[in-house]
Structure formats: C-alpha cells, structure tokens
Coordinates of C-alpha atoms in Angstrom, one line a residue:
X278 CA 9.8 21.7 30.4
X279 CA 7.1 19.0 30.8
X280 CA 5.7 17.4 27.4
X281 CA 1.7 19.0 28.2
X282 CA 3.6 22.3 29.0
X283 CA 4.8 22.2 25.4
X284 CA 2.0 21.0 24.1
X285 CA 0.6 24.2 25.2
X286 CA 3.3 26.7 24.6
X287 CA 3.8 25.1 20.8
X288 CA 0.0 26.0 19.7
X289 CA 0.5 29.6 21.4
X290 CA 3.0 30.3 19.3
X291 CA 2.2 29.3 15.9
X292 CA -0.8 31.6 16.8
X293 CA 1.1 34.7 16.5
X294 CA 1.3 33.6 12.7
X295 CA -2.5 34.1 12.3
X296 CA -2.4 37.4 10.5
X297 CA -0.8 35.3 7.7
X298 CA -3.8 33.8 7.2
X299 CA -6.6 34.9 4.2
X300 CA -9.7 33.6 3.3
X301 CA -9.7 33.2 0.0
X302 CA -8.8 29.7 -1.0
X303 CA -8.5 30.1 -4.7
X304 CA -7.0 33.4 -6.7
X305 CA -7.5 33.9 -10.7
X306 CA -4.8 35.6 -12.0
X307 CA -7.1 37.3 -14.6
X308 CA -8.8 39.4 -11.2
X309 CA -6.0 41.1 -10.2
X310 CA -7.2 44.5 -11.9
X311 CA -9.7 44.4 -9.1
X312 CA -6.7 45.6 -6.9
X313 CA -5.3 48.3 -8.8
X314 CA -6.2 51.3 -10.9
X315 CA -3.3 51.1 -12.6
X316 CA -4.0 50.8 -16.1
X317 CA -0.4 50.1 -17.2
X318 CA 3.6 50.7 -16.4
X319 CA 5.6 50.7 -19.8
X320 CA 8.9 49.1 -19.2
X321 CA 11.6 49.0 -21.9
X322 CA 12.5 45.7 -23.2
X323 CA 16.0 45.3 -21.2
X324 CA 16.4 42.3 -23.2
X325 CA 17.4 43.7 -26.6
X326 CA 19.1 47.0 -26.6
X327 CA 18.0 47.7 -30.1
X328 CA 14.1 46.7 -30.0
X329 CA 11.4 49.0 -30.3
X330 CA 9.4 46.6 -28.6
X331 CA 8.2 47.3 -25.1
X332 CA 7.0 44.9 -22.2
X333 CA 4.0 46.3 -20.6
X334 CA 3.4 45.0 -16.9
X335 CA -0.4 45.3 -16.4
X336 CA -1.7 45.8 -12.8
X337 CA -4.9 43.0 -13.8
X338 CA -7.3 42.9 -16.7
X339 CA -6.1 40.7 -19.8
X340 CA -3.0 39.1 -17.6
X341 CA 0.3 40.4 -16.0
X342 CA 2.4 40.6 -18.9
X343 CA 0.7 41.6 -22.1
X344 CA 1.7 42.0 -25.5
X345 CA 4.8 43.2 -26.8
X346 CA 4.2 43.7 -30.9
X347 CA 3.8 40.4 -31.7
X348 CA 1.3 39.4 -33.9
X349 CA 1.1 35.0 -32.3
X350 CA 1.7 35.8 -29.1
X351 CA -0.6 38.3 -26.8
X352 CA 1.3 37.9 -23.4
X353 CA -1.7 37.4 -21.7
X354 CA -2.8 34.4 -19.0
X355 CA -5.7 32.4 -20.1
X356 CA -9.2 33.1 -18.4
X357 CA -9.2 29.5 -16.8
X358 CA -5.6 30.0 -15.0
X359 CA -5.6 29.7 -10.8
X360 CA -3.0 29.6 -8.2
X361 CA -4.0 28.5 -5.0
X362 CA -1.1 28.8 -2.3
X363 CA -0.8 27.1 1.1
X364 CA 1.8 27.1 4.5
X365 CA 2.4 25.0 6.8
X366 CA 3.8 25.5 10.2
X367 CA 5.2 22.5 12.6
X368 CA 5.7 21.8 15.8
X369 CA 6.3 18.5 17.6
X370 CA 8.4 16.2 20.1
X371 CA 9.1 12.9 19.4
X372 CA 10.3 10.4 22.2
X373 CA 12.7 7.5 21.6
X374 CA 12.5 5.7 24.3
X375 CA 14.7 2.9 25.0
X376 CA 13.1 1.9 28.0
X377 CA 15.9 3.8 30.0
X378 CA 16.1 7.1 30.6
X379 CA 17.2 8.3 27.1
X380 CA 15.1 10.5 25.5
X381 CA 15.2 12.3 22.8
X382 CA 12.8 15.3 23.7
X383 CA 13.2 18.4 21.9
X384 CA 11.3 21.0 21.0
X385 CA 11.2 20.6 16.5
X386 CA 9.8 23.0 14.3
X387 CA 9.5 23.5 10.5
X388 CA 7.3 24.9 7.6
X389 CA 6.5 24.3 4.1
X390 CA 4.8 26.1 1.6
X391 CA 3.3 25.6 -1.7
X392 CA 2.0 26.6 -4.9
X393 CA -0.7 25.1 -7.0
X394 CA -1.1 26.4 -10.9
X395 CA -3.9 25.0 -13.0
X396 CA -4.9 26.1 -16.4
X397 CA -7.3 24.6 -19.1
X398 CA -7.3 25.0 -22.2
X399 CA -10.1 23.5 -23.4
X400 CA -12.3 23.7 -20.3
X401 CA -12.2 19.8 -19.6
X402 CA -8.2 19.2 -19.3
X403 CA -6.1 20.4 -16.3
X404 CA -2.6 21.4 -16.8
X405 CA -1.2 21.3 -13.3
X406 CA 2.0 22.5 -11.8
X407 CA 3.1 22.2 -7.6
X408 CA 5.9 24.4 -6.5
X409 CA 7.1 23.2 -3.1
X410 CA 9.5 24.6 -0.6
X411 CA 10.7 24.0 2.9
X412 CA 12.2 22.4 6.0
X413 CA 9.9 20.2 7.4
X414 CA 12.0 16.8 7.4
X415 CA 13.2 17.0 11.5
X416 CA 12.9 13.7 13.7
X417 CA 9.7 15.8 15.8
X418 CA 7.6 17.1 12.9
X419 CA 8.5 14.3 10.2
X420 CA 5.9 12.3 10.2
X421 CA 2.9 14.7 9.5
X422 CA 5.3 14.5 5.6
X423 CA 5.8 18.0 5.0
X424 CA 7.9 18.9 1.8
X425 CA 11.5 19.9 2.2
X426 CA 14.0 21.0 -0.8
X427 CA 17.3 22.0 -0.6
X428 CA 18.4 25.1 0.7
X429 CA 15.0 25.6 1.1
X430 CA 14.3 27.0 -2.8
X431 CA 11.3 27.2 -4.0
X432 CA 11.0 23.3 -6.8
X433 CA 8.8 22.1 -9.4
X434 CA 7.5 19.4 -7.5
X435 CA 5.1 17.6 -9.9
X436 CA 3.7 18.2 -13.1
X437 CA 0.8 16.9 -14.9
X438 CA -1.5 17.2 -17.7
X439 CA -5.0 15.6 -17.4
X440 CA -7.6 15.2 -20.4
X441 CA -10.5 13.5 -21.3
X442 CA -10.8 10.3 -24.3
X443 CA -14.5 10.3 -25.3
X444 CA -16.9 11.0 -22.9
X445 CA -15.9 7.4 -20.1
X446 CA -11.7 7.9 -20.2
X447 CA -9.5 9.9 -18.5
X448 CA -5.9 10.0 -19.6
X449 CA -2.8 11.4 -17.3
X450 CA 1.0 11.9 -18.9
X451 CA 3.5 13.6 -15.8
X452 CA 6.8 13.9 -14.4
X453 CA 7.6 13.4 -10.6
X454 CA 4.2 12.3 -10.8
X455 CA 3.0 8.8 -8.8
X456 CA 2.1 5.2 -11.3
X457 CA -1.3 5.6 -9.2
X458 CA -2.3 9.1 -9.4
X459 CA -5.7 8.3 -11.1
X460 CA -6.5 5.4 -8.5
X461 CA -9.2 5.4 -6.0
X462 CA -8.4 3.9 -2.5
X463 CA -11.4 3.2 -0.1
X464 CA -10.8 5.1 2.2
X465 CA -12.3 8.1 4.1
X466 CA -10.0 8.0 6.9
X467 CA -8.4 11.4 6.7
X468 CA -5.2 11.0 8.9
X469 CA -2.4 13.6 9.2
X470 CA 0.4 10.9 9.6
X471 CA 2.7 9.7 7.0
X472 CA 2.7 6.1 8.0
X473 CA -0.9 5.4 8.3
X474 CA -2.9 7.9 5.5
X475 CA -2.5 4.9 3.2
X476 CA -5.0 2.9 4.7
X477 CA -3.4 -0.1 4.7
X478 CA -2.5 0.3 0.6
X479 CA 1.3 0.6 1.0
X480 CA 3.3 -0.8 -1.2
X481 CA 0.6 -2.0 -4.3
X482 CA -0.3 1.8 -4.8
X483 CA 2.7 2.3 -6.5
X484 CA 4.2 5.7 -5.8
X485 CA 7.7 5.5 -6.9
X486 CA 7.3 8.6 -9.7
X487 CA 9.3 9.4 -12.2
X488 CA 7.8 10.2 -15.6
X489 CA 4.0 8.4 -15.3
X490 CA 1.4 7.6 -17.2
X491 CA -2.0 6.2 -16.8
X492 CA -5.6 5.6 -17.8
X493 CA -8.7 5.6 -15.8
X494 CA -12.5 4.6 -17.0
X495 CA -15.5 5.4 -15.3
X496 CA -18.4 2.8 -15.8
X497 CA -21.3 4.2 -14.3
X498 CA -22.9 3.4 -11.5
X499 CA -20.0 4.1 -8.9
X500 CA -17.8 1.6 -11.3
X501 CA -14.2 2.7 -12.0
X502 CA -11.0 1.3 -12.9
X503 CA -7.9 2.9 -13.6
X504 CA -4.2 1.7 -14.7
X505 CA -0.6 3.4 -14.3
X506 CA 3.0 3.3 -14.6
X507 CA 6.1 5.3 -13.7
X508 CA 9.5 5.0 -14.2
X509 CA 13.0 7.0 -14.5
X510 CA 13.0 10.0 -16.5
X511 CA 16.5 9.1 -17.7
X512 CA 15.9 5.4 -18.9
X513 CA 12.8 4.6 -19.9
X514 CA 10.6 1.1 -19.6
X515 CA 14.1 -0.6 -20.1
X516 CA 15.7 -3.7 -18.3
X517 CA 18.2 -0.9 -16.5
X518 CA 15.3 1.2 -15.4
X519 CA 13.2 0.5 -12.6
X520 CA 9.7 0.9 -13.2
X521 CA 6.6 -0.1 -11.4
X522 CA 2.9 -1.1 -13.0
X523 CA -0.5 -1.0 -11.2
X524 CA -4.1 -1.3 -11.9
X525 CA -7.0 -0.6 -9.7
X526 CA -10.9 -1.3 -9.6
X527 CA -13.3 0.5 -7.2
X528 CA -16.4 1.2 -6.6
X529 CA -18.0 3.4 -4.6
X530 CA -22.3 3.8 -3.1
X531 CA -23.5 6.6 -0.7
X532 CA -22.5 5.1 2.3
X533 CA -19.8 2.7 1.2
X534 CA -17.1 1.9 -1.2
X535 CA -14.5 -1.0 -1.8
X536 CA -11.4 -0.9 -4.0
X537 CA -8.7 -4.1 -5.1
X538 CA -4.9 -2.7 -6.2
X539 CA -2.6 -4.7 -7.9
X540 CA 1.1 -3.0 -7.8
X541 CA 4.2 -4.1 -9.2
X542 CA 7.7 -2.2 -8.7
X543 CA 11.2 -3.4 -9.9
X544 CA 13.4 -2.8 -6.9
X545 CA 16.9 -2.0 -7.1
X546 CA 19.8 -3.2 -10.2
X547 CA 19.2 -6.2 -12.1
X548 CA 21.7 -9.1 -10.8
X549 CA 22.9 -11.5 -13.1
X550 CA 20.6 -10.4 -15.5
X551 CA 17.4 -10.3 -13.3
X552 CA 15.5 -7.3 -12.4
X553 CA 14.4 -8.0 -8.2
X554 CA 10.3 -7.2 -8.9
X555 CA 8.2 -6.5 -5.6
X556 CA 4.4 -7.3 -6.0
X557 CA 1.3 -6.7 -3.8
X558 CA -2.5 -6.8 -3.9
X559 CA -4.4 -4.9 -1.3
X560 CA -8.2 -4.6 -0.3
X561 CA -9.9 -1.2 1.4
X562 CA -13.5 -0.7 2.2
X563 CA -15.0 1.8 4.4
X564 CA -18.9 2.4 5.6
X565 CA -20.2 5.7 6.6
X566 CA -23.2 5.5 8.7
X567 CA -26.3 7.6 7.9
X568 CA -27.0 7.8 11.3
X569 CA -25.3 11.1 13.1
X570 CA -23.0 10.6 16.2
X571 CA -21.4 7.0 14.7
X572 CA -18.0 7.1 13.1
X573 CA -17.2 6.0 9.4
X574 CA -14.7 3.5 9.4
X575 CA -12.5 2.3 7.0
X576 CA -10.1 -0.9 6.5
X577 CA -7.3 -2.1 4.7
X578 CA -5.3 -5.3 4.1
X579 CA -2.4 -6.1 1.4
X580 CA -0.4 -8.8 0.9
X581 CA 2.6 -9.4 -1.2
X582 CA 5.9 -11.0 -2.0
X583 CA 9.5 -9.2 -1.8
X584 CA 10.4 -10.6 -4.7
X585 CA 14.3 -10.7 -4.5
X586 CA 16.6 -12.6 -6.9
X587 CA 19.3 -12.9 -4.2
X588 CA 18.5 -15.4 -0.9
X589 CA 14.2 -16.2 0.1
X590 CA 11.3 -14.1 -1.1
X591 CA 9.6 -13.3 1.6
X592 CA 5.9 -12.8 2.0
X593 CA 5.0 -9.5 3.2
X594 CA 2.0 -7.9 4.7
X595 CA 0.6 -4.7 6.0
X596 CA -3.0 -3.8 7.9
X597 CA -4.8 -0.8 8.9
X598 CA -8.3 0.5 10.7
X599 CA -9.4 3.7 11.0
X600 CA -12.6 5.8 13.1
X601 CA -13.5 9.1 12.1
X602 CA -15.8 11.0 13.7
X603 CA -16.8 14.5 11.3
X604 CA -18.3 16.4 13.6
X605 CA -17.1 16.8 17.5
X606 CA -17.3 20.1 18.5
X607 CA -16.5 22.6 15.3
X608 CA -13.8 20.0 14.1
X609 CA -13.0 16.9 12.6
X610 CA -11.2 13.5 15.5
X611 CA -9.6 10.4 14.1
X612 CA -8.3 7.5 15.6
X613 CA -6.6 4.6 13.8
X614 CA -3.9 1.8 14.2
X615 CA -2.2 -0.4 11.7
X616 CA 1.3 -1.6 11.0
X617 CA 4.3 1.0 10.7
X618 CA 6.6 -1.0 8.0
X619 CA 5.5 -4.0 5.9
X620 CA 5.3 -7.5 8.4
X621 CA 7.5 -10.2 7.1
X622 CA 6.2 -13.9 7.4
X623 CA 6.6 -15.6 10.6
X624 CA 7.7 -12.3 12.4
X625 CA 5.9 -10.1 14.8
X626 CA 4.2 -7.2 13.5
X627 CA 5.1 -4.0 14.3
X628 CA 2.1 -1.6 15.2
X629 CA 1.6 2.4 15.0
X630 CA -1.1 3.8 16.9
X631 CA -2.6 7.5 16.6
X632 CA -5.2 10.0 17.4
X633 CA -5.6 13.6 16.0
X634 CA -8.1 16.7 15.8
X635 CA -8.4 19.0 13.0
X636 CA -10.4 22.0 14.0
X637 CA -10.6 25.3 11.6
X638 CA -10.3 28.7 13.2
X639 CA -11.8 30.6 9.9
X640 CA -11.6 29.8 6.3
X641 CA -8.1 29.8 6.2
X642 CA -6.8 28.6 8.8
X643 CA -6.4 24.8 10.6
X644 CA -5.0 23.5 13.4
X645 CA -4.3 19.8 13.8
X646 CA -2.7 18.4 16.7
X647 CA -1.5 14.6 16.4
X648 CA -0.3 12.0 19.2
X649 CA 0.8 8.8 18.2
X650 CA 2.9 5.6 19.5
X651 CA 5.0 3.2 17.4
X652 CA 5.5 -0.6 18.7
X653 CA 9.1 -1.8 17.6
X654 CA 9.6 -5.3 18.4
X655 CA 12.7 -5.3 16.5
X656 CA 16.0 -6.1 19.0
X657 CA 17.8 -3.1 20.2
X658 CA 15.8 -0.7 18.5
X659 CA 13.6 2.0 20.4
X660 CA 9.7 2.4 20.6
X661 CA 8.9 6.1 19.8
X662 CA 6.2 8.3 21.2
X663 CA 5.5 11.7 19.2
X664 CA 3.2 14.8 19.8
X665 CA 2.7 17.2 17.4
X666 CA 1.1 20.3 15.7
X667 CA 0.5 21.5 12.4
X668 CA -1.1 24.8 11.5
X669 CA -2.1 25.4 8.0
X670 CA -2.9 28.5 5.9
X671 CA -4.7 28.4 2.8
X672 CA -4.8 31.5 0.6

C-alpha cells in the first residue's frame, strides 16, 4: 500500500473511535450525585469479620466512600478534588532509508491513556497525581512520546505537591518528578515531536527525575526565576548518586518573552573518585506578532561541555526554530527544524525537520497529523522519514 494511501486509511480508522470521545474536560468527584438517585448501598465491611462497622458506597453527594463510625475520619473526598482523563490513539510509518531499497515501512499503531488527580487543601496548593498506561513506544509512533508501562498496567507516573511561601514564592517537593518542573522556557512553539518540543533547551533543562525539588519567584512585571534539583530516590545528594542542578530566569511581555537556563547533571559512576558532570546554558526567545495572518516564532540555542573524566570533553551544542501559525482553517500548523541529538565540536550537525496540523473535531477530540525528516550524517547509519497521526480524547 502506497505511503498517501495509508495516510488516509490510518485517520479513517481511528475515527471509528469517536464515540469514545466526551466533552467535558474536567470531572469533580464531589458531582457524581448528579448521575444517580441512589442515595446509598450499605456494604458490610468484608475486612473485619467481627466489626459492626459498615462501608457505605455513595452514588455522589459528600464523596464515594463515606463514613464508617469513625469519629477522625469521614470517608469523604474533599470539595476541591478533580480527575481529568485523556487517550491517545497512534498511527504512523517511519522510513529508514539507507539509500537502497530497504525500508522499513509498516503500518504502527499504539495508545496511551492517562489520569490526572488534583486536590487542594487549602485552596492555593496542588497535590497532583498522573496515572499513565500504554503501548506507545513502536519505531512508527515513537516519536510523538506517548507513555508506555509494562504489561500495559495502569503507574503512578509522577507525583507532586505544589504550595505557595508568602505571597512571591512557589515551592515544589516530587517523585519522578523533572529538576525543572517550575521553569519557564520561551517558547510558544507547540510541536508534537519528541525531539524538537524543547526548543532548542535540551540538555540544561534538566529532566532526569527522581525525587525533585525546587523554588520559583515571581518578581513582577513578567520577571521570574526559578531553581531545581533531582536525583535518585534510593541515594540521595551523595557522591554515588547522580543528581543534576538548574536555575532559570525569564521574562515574558505581551508579544515576547526570553528565558537563560543553566543545567548541570552528573552522568554515569564516579571513576577514580570523580563524578563525570555534564553542563549547558541555553537561550530561547519567541515574538508573537499582533498583526493576524503572521506566525509567532520562537528560537533556541545551548551550548555546553560533556564533561567526562575519562579521554576529551567535548563541547556540545544544540539549535532550534520554530513557525506557528494559530489559526489556518479551524486548526492550529507548525513548522520547525533544529538538531536531532546534541552536535559535537568540529563535527557536522545532524538536522530534524517537521511539519504538523492540529485541528479539533469538538471539545474532545483532536487530530494531529505529523511529517518529519531526520538528516544523519553519521557513517553507515540511515536517514529516517516518518508520517504519523495522533488522535486524542479528553474527558
């Protein structure tokens, strides 16, 4: 079957999932009695043989599991909990192509889905919770990054609790969560591809998780700055554990912004008592134009140093430009290049190059196809062509 024949036949079918779709993006747990005119359904407490106490399983109202004689705890979920859930359906074909008549063409498809949980306790922090599952890792869909677990199970993916110091700072303690989760890039370039939705800021915004923790200020004015740092759960912020460090300035008018990141990550087992530290400083900016019709565009350029204890450290870069154009036809069109994997000093850079379209159908539902084409210039290795889709449900 031809590649455009495909390309045809892949949208057609993830249509047939439509009547998946809802559109309500955001469901409070507390509403649920909205649904149901059940006032209750007693259940006997199967835990202990010899309790009196009993679970009741409420159909909405004061939460879905309310009290069971206990005079601290009342069962109930608290007024400000949400779940939000989302799916993800792939299709693609990727080409490796090595300039023969090798190709590796098939038909992929995957899915992911997720689960968001927020609750606050005191109205101005955010408890937050994302439950992932899927499948989505194959050579054809891989690169729009869609989560995959094993066996397919639904995992806690990332947790994170969020609160305010005084009335400037934000503070951030997680697990599995990134050192720059409180950062702000510059960049409004809103990409579906794993390789180039970092704008450039690769390697400096550190995203190595592992138990984090960071800070952020707001200044005023469009003024912020934020710092972070993540490392492994199991051995913590010692010479054995690899950890990485960042800090981040932006600032951000109506119709442009600019950030600076600094990232630091120790890379691999210490050797000979030295811990191999990578370090990188990178630069974004975009301008959106007031005008209608013109695109926003956004940059990014980092630099840095592979900062290995064994043979030369070399010098490393990475760069990235990006169009986006918000309103052609009902939908959202992007087009962007930049490098694929970090450019070594005095070697050729190796380029990625893409273009996408994300239109809605309702409230629910999106489609985004993606094209893109990777420049290897490394020996015996294959440039790579990929077409894809992804249709997403939020409910």
């Amino acid at each position: 079957m031809k590649i455009f024949q495909r390309l045809l036949v892949a949208p057609a079918a993830l249509g047939l999932l439509s009547p998946l779709s809802a559109s309500a993006t955001e469901v409070n747990l507390n509403e649920i009695s909205n649904y149901s005119d059940v006032e209750s359904i007693e259940l006997s407490n199967s835990f202990d043989d010899n309790s009196s106490n009993q679970t009741q399983l409420l159909a909405g109202g004061e939460g879905l599991v309310d009290s069971y004689d206990s005079d601290s705890f009342d069962g109930g979920f608290s007024e400000t909990t949400t779940a939000t859930f989302s799916a993800n359906f792939y299709a693609g074909i990727f080409y490796d192509d090595d300039g023969g008549n090798d190709r590796d063409d098939n038909l992929t498809t995957g899915y992911d889905f997720g689960i968001a949980l927020n609750t606050s306790f005191t109205g101005s922090d955010s408890l937050d919770i994302a439950i992932d599952a899927g499948n989505a890792d194959a050579p054809g869909i891989v690169e729009f990054d869609g989560d995959t677990t094993t066996n397919e199970a639904l995992t806690v993916d990332e947790i994170t609790y969020t609160f305010p110091l005084g009335d400037k700072a934000t503070i951030m303690v997680g697990d599995n969560a990134d050192a720059s989760s409180l950062f702000t890039t510059a960049c409004v370039y809103g990409g579906p591809s794993n390789t180039l939705d970092a704008c450039g800021n690769v390697n400096a915004n550190v995203d190595n998780g592992g138990v984090m923790a960071g800070a952020a200020y707001d200044f005023g004015n469009g003024l912020t700055a934020a710092v972070g740092w993540a490392g492994d759960e199991n051995d913590v912020a010692n010479e054995e554990a690899t950890d990485a460090y960042g800090i981040n300035f932006a600032y951000t008018g109506d119709s442009y912004g600019v950030s600076v990141t600094y990232g630091s990550t120790e890379d691999g087992a210490p050797v000979n008592d030295n811990m191999e530290v990578d370090t990188f400083v990178a630069v974004n900016a975009y301008y959106t134009p007031e005008s209608g019709g013109l695109p926003s565009i956004s940059v990014g350029y980092e630099a840095g140093e592979d900062g290995s204890v064994v043979g030369n450290n070399d010098g490393l870069s990475n760069f990235f430009v990006g169009l986006t154009f918000d309103e052609v036809g009902s939908g959202e069109f992007g087009l962007a290049m930049g490098t694929r994997v970090n450019t070594v000093e005095d070697t050729d850079a190796q380029y990625m190059y893409e273009a996408y379209y994300s239109y809605p159908i309702n409230d629910g539902m999106t489609i985004t196809p993606l094209v893109f084409a990777q420049d290897v210039s490394t020996a015996n290795t294959d440039d790579n062509t990929g077409v894809m889709v992804r249709t997403s449900f939020s409910f």
